Amino acid sequence: MYKQKLSFLFFIILLGFTSPKYLKSVELSILCIKETNVNDKKDIKDIIVSLNSDSKSIEIGGLRFTADQFIITDSNIRWSAEKVENLYDESPGYAAGTLGRFSGNLSLIFRKENSLKDNKMNLSCKRYKMKDRIF
């Protein structure tokens, strides 16, 4: 009986060390803020971003999509998606992002399909806590 438990424990430990997917899994909700000019009415001031590396799902405000690539390194988290539906009114688009794990800086890139112009946003992020909201 003792030998069975020991071999089962060894198997679980071995599985944990040989499966990097589980070791680098990330599920994160962050609040990102952009310092803007007070007169700029069109600009986003804050947004909640949710990332899940297992399902490759990204949620930026109300926009939800699944990333084609989701890469986690020691210093940052990157993702990109080619055909994001409902990104623009009449056409899908490209979305990509890089989150600095130490700086908390989030760089987002959006591009309308068949366009060469990128729309970029740079935000400063921290972990989202419901108790931190103002109202």
PDB file of C-alpha atoms in Angstrom:
ATOM      1  CA  MET A   1       0.000   0.000   0.000  1.00  0.00           C
ATOM      2  CA  TYR A   2       2.820   2.396   0.932  1.00  0.00           C
ATOM      3  CA  LYS A   3       4.610   1.606  -2.332  1.00  0.00           C
ATOM      4  CA  GLN A   4       1.458   2.439  -4.365  1.00  0.00           C
ATOM      5  CA  LYS A   5       1.075   5.822  -2.657  1.00  0.00           C
ATOM      6  CA  LEU A   6       4.732   6.612  -3.167  1.00  0.00           C
ATOM      7  CA  SER A   7       4.615   5.761  -6.882  1.00  0.00           C
ATOM      8  CA  PHE A   8       1.403   7.795  -7.310  1.00  0.00           C
ATOM      9  CA  LEU A   9       3.039  10.786  -5.588  1.00  0.00           C
ATOM     10  CA  PHE A  10       6.123  10.408  -7.792  1.00  0.00           C
ATOM     11  CA  PHE A  11       3.886  10.341 -10.891  1.00  0.00           C
ATOM     12  CA  ILE A  12       2.099  13.575  -9.859  1.00  0.00           C
ATOM     13  CA  ILE A  13       5.400  15.345  -9.181  1.00  0.00           C
ATOM     14  CA  LEU A  14       6.835  14.158 -12.497  1.00  0.00           C
ATOM     15  CA  LEU A  15       3.718  15.324 -14.338  1.00  0.00           C
ATOM     16  CA  GLY A  16       4.018  18.752 -12.719  1.00  0.00           C
ATOM     17  CA  PHE A  17       7.639  19.215 -13.770  1.00  0.00           C
ATOM     18  CA  THR A  18       7.200  17.935 -17.312  1.00  0.00           C
ATOM     19  CA  SER A  19       4.104  19.959 -18.106  1.00  0.00           C
ATOM     20  CA  PRO A  20       5.176  23.598 -18.632  1.00  0.00           C
ATOM     21  CA  LYS A  21       1.674  24.563 -19.765  1.00  0.00           C
ATOM     22  CA  TYR A  22       0.376  24.267 -16.229  1.00  0.00           C
ATOM     23  CA  LEU A  23       3.414  25.981 -14.748  1.00  0.00           C
ATOM     24  CA  LYS A  24       3.043  29.066 -16.954  1.00  0.00           C
ATOM     25  CA  SER A  25      -0.735  29.337 -16.931  1.00  0.00           C
ATOM     26  CA  VAL A  26      -2.091  32.865 -16.419  1.00  0.00           C
ATOM     27  CA  GLU A  27      -5.562  34.096 -15.576  1.00  0.00           C
ATOM     28  CA  LEU A  28      -5.438  37.813 -14.941  1.00  0.00           C
ATOM     29  CA  SER A  29      -7.842  40.748 -14.560  1.00  0.00           C
ATOM     30  CA  ILE A  30      -6.221  44.163 -14.630  1.00  0.00           C
ATOM     31  CA  LEU A  31      -7.359  47.784 -14.595  1.00  0.00           C
ATOM     32  CA  CYS A  32      -5.549  49.878 -17.188  1.00  0.00           C
ATOM     33  CA  ILE A  33      -5.517  53.677 -17.108  1.00  0.00           C
ATOM     34  CA  LYS A  34      -4.457  56.175 -19.735  1.00  0.00           C
ATOM     35  CA  GLU A  35      -3.474  59.686 -18.764  1.00  0.00           C
ATOM     36  CA  THR A  36      -5.193  61.964 -21.265  1.00  0.00           C
ATOM     37  CA  ASN A  37      -5.859  65.596 -21.926  1.00  0.00           C
ATOM     38  CA  VAL A  38      -9.053  66.738 -20.145  1.00  0.00           C
ATOM     39  CA  ASN A  39     -10.404  68.249 -23.394  1.00  0.00           C
ATOM     40  CA  ASP A  40     -10.067  64.981 -25.318  1.00  0.00           C
ATOM     41  CA  LYS A  41     -13.614  63.606 -25.110  1.00  0.00           C
ATOM     42  CA  LYS A  42     -13.145  60.580 -27.432  1.00  0.00           C
ATOM     43  CA  ASP A  43     -10.265  58.973 -25.583  1.00  0.00           C
ATOM     44  CA  ILE A  44     -10.655  56.033 -23.187  1.00  0.00           C
ATOM     45  CA  LYS A  45      -9.466  56.840 -19.687  1.00  0.00           C
ATOM     46  CA  ASP A  46      -9.673  53.405 -18.018  1.00  0.00           C
ATOM     47  CA  ILE A  47     -10.518  49.889 -19.088  1.00  0.00           C
ATOM     48  CA  ILE A  48     -10.639  46.413 -17.534  1.00  0.00           C
ATOM     49  CA  VAL A  49      -8.583  43.763 -19.332  1.00  0.00           C
ATOM     50  CA  SER A  50      -8.958  40.022 -18.657  1.00  0.00           C
ATOM     51  CA  LEU A  51      -6.490  37.432 -19.952  1.00  0.00           C
ATOM     52  CA  ASN A  52      -6.654  33.630 -19.811  1.00  0.00           C
ATOM     53  CA  SER A  53      -3.697  31.739 -21.253  1.00  0.00           C
ATOM     54  CA  ASP A  54      -5.376  28.299 -21.110  1.00  0.00           C
ATOM     55  CA  SER A  55      -8.279  29.274 -23.368  1.00  0.00           C
ATOM     56  CA  LYS A  56      -6.345  32.116 -25.087  1.00  0.00           C
ATOM     57  CA  SER A  57      -9.332  34.370 -24.386  1.00  0.00           C
ATOM     58  CA  ILE A  58      -8.869  38.115 -24.221  1.00  0.00           C
ATOM     59  CA  GLU A  59     -11.408  40.634 -22.988  1.00  0.00           C
ATOM     60  CA  ILE A  60     -10.673  44.326 -23.419  1.00  0.00           C
ATOM     61  CA  GLY A  61     -13.597  46.297 -22.071  1.00  0.00           C
ATOM     62  CA  GLY A  62     -16.601  44.728 -23.812  1.00  0.00           C
ATOM     63  CA  LEU A  63     -14.590  43.286 -26.710  1.00  0.00           C
ATOM     64  CA  ARG A  64     -14.037  39.521 -26.397  1.00  0.00           C
ATOM     65  CA  PHE A  65     -11.977  37.385 -28.734  1.00  0.00           C
ATOM     66  CA  THR A  66      -9.684  34.386 -28.843  1.00  0.00           C
ATOM     67  CA  ALA A  67      -6.031  34.993 -29.613  1.00  0.00           C
ATOM     68  CA  ASP A  68      -4.256  33.103 -32.376  1.00  0.00           C
ATOM     69  CA  GLN A  69      -0.991  33.402 -30.433  1.00  0.00           C
ATOM     70  CA  PHE A  70      -0.598  33.777 -26.671  1.00  0.00           C
ATOM     71  CA  ILE A  71       2.998  33.880 -25.452  1.00  0.00           C
ATOM     72  CA  ILE A  72       4.111  34.119 -21.822  1.00  0.00           C
ATOM     73  CA  THR A  73       7.720  34.953 -21.020  1.00  0.00           C
ATOM     74  CA  ASP A  74       9.463  35.935 -17.808  1.00  0.00           C
ATOM     75  CA  SER A  75       9.193  39.630 -18.673  1.00  0.00           C
ATOM     76  CA  ASN A  76       5.954  40.007 -20.622  1.00  0.00           C
ATOM     77  CA  ILE A  77       2.725  38.528 -21.944  1.00  0.00           C
ATOM     78  CA  ARG A  78       1.974  38.915 -25.663  1.00  0.00           C
ATOM     79  CA  TRP A  79      -0.988  37.997 -27.830  1.00  0.00           C
ATOM     80  CA  SER A  80      -2.279  38.573 -31.340  1.00  0.00           C
ATOM     81  CA  ALA A  81      -5.419  37.742 -33.294  1.00  0.00           C
ATOM     82  CA  GLU A  82      -5.883  38.092 -37.056  1.00  0.00           C
ATOM     83  CA  LYS A  83      -9.663  38.074 -37.607  1.00  0.00           C
ATOM     84  CA  VAL A  84     -11.384  39.744 -34.653  1.00  0.00           C
ATOM     85  CA  GLU A  85     -15.089  40.032 -35.453  1.00  0.00           C
ATOM     86  CA  ASN A  86     -16.896  43.241 -34.465  1.00  0.00           C
ATOM     87  CA  LEU A  87     -13.644  45.129 -33.992  1.00  0.00           C
ATOM     88  CA  TYR A  88     -14.822  47.704 -36.529  1.00  0.00           C
ATOM     89  CA  ASP A  89     -18.397  48.403 -37.662  1.00  0.00           C
ATOM     90  CA  GLU A  90     -18.220  46.980 -41.157  1.00  0.00           C
ATOM     91  CA  SER A  91     -15.212  44.690 -41.038  1.00  0.00           C
ATOM     92  CA  PRO A  92     -13.109  42.509 -38.768  1.00  0.00           C
ATOM     93  CA  GLY A  93      -9.623  43.518 -37.772  1.00  0.00           C
ATOM     94  CA  TYR A  94      -6.289  42.617 -36.238  1.00  0.00           C
ATOM     95  CA  ALA A  95      -5.579  43.029 -32.525  1.00  0.00           C
ATOM     96  CA  ALA A  96      -2.338  42.574 -30.598  1.00  0.00           C
ATOM     97  CA  GLY A  97      -1.076  43.426 -27.165  1.00  0.00           C
ATOM     98  CA  THR A  98       2.006  43.308 -24.978  1.00  0.00           C
ATOM     99  CA  LEU A  99       1.811  43.529 -21.198  1.00  0.00           C
ATOM    100  CA  GLY A 100       5.026  44.181 -19.271  1.00  0.00           C
ATOM    101  CA  ARG A 101       4.984  41.935 -16.210  1.00  0.00           C
ATOM    102  CA  PHE A 102       7.263  44.240 -14.190  1.00  0.00           C
ATOM    103  CA  SER A 103       6.284  47.672 -15.518  1.00  0.00           C
ATOM    104  CA  GLY A 104       2.547  47.040 -15.794  1.00  0.00           C
ATOM    105  CA  ASN A 105       2.529  48.854 -19.147  1.00  0.00           C
ATOM    106  CA  LEU A 106       0.083  47.572 -21.750  1.00  0.00           C
ATOM    107  CA  SER A 107       0.583  48.351 -25.431  1.00  0.00           C
ATOM    108  CA  LEU A 108      -2.406  47.608 -27.682  1.00  0.00           C
ATOM    109  CA  ILE A 109      -2.484  47.654 -31.479  1.00  0.00           C
ATOM    110  CA  PHE A 110      -5.668  47.520 -33.561  1.00  0.00           C
ATOM    111  CA  ARG A 111      -5.836  47.471 -37.365  1.00  0.00           C
ATOM    112  CA  LYS A 112      -8.862  47.426 -39.608  1.00  0.00           C
ATOM    113  CA  GLU A 113      -8.854  44.651 -42.211  1.00  0.00           C
ATOM    114  CA  ASN A 114      -7.275  45.782 -45.524  1.00  0.00           C
ATOM    115  CA  SER A 115      -5.772  48.866 -43.879  1.00  0.00           C
ATOM    116  CA  LEU A 116      -2.144  49.784 -43.352  1.00  0.00           C
ATOM    117  CA  LYS A 117      -2.766  52.203 -40.472  1.00  0.00           C
ATOM    118  CA  ASP A 118      -2.387  50.940 -36.891  1.00  0.00           C
ATOM    119  CA  ASN A 119      -4.321  52.410 -33.984  1.00  0.00           C
ATOM    120  CA  LYS A 120      -2.157  52.220 -30.870  1.00  0.00           C
ATOM    121  CA  MET A 121      -2.904  52.653 -27.190  1.00  0.00           C
ATOM    122  CA  ASN A 122      -0.462  52.657 -24.295  1.00  0.00           C
ATOM    123  CA  LEU A 123      -1.870  52.167 -20.819  1.00  0.00           C
ATOM    124  CA  SER A 124      -0.585  51.712 -17.292  1.00  0.00           C
ATOM    125  CA  CYS A 125      -2.097  48.702 -15.512  1.00  0.00           C
ATOM    126  CA  LYS A 126      -2.467  47.193 -12.066  1.00  0.00           C
ATOM    127  CA  ARG A 127      -4.384  44.237 -10.660  1.00  0.00           C
ATOM    128  CA  TYR A 128      -8.114  44.895 -10.674  1.00  0.00           C
ATOM    129  CA  LYS A 129      -9.804  44.936  -7.283  1.00  0.00           C
ATOM    130  CA  MET A 130     -13.508  45.715  -6.994  1.00  0.00           C
ATOM    131  CA  LYS A 131     -12.944  47.519  -3.682  1.00  0.00           C
ATOM    132  CA  ASP A 132     -10.681  50.097  -5.418  1.00  0.00           C
ATOM    133  CA  ARG A 133     -13.425  51.570  -7.574  1.00  0.00           C
ATOM    134  CA  ILE A 134     -14.331  55.213  -6.976  1.00  0.00           C
ATOM    135  CA  PHE A 135     -18.156  54.878  -7.126  1.00  0.00           C
TER     136      PHE A 135
END
